[in-house]
mmCIF file of C-alpha atoms in Angstrom:
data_model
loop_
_atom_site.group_PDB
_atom_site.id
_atom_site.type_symbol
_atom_site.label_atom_id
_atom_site.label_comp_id
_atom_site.label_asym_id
_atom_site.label_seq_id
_atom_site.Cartn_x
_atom_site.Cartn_y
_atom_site.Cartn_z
ATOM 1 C CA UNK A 206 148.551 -83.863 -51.586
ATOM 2 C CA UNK A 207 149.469 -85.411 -48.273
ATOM 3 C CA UNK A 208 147.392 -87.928 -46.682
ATOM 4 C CA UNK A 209 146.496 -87.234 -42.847
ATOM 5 C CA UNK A 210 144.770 -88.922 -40.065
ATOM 6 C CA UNK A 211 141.992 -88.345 -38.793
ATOM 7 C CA UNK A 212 140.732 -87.153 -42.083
ATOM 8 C CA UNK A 213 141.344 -83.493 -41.243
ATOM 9 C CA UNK A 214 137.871 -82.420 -42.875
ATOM 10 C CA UNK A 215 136.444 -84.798 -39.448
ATOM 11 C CA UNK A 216 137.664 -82.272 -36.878
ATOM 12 C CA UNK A 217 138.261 -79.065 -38.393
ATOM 13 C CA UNK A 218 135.505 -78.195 -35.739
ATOM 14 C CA UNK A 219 138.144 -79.204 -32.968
ATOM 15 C CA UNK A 220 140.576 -77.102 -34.682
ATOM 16 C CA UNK A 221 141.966 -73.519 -33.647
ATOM 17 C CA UNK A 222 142.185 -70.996 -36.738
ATOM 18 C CA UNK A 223 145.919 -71.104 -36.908
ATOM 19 C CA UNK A 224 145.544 -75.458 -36.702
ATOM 20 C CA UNK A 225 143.406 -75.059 -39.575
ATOM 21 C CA UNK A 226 145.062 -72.830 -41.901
ATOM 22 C CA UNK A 227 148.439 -75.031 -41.215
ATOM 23 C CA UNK A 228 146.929 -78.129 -41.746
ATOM 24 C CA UNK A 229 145.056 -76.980 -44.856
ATOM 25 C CA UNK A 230 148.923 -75.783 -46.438
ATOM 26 C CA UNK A 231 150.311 -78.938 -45.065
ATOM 27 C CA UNK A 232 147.797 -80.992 -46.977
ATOM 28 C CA UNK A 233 147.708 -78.978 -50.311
ATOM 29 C CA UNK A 234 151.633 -78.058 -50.501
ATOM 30 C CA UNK A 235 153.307 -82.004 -49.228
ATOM 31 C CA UNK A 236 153.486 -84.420 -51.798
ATOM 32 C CA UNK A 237 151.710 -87.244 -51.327
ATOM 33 C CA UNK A 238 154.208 -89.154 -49.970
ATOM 34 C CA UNK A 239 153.586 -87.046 -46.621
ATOM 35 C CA UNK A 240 151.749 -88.750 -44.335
ATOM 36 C CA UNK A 241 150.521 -86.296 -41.386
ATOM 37 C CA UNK A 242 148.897 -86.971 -37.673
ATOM 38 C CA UNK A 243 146.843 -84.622 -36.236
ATOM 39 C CA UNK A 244 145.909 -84.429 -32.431
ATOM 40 C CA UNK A 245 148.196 -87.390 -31.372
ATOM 41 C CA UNK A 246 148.070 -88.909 -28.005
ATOM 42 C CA UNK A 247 151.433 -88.598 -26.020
ATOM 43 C CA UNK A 248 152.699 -90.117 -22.816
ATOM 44 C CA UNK A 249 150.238 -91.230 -20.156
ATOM 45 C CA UNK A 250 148.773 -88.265 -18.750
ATOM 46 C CA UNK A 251 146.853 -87.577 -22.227
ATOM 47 C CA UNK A 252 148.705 -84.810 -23.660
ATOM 48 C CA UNK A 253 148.344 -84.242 -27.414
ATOM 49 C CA UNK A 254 150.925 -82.744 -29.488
ATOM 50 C CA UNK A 255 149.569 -80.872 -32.902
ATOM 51 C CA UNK A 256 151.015 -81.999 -35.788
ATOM 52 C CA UNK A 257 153.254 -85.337 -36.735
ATOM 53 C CA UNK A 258 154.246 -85.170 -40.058
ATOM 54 C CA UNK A 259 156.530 -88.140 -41.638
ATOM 55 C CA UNK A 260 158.221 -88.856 -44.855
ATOM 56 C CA UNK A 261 159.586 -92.103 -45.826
ATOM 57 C CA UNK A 262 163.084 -90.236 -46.933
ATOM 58 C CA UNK A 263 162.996 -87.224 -44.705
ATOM 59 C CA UNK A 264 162.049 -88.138 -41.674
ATOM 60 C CA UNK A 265 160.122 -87.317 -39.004
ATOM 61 C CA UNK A 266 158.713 -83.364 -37.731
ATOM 62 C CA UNK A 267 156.479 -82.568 -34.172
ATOM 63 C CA UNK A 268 155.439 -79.134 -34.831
ATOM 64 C CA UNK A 269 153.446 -77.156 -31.873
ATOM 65 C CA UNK A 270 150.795 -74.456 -33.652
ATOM 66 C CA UNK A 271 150.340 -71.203 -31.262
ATOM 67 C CA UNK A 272 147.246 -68.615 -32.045
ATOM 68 C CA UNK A 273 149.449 -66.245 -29.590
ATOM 69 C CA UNK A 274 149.246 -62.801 -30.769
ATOM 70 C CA UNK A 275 152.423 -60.227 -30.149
ATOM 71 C CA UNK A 276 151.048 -57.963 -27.661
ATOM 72 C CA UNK A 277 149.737 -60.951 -25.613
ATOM 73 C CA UNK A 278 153.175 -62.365 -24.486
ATOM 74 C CA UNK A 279 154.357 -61.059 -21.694
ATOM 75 C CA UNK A 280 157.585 -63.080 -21.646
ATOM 76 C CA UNK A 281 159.248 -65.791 -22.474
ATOM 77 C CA UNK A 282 161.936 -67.973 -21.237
ATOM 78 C CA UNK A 283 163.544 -71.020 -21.927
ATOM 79 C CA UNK A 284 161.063 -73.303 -20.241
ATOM 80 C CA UNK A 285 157.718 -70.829 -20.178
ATOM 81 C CA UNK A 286 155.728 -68.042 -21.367
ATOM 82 C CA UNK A 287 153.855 -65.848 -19.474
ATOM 83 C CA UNK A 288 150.926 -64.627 -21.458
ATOM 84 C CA UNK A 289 147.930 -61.847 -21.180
ATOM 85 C CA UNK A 290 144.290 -63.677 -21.454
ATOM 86 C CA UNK A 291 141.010 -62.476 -20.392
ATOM 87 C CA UNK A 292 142.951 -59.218 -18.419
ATOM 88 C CA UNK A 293 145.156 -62.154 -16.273
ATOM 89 C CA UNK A 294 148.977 -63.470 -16.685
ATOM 90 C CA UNK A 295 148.859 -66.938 -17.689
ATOM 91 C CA UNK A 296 152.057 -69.366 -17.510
ATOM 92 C CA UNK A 297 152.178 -71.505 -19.879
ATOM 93 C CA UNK A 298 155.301 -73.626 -21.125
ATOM 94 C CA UNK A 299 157.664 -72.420 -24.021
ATOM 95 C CA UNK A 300 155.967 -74.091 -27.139
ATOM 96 C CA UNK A 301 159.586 -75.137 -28.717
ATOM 97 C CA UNK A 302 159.856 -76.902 -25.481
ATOM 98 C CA UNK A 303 156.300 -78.574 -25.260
ATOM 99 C CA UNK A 304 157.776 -79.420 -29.173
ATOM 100 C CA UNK A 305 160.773 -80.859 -27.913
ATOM 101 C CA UNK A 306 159.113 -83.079 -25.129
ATOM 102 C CA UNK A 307 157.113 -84.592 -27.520
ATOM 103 C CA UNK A 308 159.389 -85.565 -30.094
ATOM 104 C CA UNK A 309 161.387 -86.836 -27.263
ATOM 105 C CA UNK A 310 158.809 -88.864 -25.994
ATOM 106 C CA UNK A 311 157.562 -90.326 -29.822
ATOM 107 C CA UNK A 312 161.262 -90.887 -31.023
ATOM 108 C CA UNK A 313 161.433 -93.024 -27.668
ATOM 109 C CA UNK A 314 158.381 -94.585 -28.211
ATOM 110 C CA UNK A 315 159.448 -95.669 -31.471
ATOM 111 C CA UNK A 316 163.115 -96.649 -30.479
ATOM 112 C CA UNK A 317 161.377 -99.529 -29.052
ATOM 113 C CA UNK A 318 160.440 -101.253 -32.483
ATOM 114 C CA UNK A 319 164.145 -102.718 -33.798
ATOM 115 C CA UNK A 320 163.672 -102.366 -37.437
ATOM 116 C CA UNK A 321 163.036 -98.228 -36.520
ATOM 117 C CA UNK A 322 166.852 -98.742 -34.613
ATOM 118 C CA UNK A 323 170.584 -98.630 -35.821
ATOM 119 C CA UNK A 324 172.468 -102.269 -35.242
ATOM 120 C CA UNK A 325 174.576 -103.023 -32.793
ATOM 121 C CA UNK A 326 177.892 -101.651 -33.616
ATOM 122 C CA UNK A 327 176.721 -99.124 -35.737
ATOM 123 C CA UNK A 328 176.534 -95.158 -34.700
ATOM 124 C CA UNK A 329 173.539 -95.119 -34.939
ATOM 125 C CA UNK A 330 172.707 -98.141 -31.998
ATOM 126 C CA UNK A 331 169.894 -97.730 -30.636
ATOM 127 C CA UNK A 332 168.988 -94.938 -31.923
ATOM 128 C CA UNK A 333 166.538 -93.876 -34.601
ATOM 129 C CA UNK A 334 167.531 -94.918 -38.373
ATOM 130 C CA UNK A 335 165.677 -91.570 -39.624
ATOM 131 C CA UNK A 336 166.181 -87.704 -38.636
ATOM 132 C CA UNK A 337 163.569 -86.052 -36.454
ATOM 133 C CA UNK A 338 163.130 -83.033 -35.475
ATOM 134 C CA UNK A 339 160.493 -80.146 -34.199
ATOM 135 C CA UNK A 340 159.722 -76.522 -34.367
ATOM 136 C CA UNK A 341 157.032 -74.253 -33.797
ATOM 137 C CA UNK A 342 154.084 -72.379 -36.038
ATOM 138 C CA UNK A 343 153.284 -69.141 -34.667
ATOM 139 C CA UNK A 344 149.951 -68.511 -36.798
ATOM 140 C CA UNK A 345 149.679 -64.809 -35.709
ATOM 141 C CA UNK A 346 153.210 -63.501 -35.505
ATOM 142 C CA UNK A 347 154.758 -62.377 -38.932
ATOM 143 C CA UNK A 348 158.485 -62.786 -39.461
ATOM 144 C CA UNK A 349 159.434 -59.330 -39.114
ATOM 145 C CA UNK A 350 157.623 -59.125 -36.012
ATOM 146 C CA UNK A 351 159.006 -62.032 -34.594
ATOM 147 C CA UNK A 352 162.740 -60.661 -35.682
ATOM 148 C CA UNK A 353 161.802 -57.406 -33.910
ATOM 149 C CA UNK A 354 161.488 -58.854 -30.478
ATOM 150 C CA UNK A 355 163.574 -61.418 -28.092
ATOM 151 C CA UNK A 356 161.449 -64.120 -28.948
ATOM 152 C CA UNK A 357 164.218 -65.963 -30.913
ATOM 153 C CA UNK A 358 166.142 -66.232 -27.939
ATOM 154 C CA UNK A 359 164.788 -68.736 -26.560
ATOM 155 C CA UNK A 360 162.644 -69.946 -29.671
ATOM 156 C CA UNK A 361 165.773 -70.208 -32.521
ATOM 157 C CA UNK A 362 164.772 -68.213 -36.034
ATOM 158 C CA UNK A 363 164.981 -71.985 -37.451
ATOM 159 C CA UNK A 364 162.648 -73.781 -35.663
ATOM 160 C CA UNK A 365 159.504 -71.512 -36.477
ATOM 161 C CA UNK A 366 157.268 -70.761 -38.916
ATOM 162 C CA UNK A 367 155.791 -67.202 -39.167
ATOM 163 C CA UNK A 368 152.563 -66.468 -39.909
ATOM 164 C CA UNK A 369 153.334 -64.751 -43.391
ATOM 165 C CA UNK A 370 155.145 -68.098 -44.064
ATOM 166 C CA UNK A 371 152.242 -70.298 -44.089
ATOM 167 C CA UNK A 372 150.805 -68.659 -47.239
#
């Protein structure tokens, strides 16, 4: 079982459905060599990105979770979606790239400590020892849903996870 922090039992309250049945597979399906963040603090004007999840071999993951449903997305492009809440369009930005900005902004955060850094004349100099990456969790959105739209054109088929995946 992977270990997170906070405790995610102390703010399941804070937690949208789809954040809690992710969270709760995360936990029960990672080994416990998984160590997962939840909620985490990012750059200086108090954003918080969803999940963190690391593992001392694999590496690193920043994974947005969207509740959007299907019929509320208006559109999408590479940089926003325009959604339908409350009987109103509502821009809001393209979750693989809210995803992408934050693993951006942790991987440079830790490029700053120099044991977390290739040497110098290495290829890796500078950079990040580990991989990294990030994706997004649409909790609402099956697969074959997903597949039936544009959506993966600006979200790629590999960087999601579908709500019938999560089981």
């Amino acid at each position: 079982m992977a270990h997170f922090v906070p405790i995610l039992s102390s703010v399941v309250g804070k937690m949208t459905p789809g954040e809690r049945r992710f969270a709760r597979r995360l936990e029960s399906h990672l080994d416990a060599d998984y160590v997962g963040w939840y909620d985490v603090p990012v750059r200086a004007w108090s954003q918080h990105l969803d999940f963190l999840i690391l593992h001392p071999r694999r590496g690193l993951l920043v994974s947005e979770v969207k509740d959007w449903k299907l019929e509320n997305i208006r559109s999408m492009d590479r940089l926003t979606a325009t959604l339908q809440v409350d009987g109103r369009e509502v821009r809001k930005s393209n979750p693989l790239e809210q995803a992408k900005q934050y693993a951006y902004g942790v991987c440079k955060l830790l490029e700053s400590d120099s044991a977390l850094v290739g040497e110098p004349g290495t290829s890796f100099q500078g950079k990040l020892v580990f991989p990294w990456g990030y994706g997004v969790v649409l909790a609402n959105i099956s697969r074959k849903a997903f597949a039936g739209t544009d959506l993966g054109n600006v979200i790629p088929l590999e960087r999601v996870i579908c709500q019938d995946e999560m089981v």
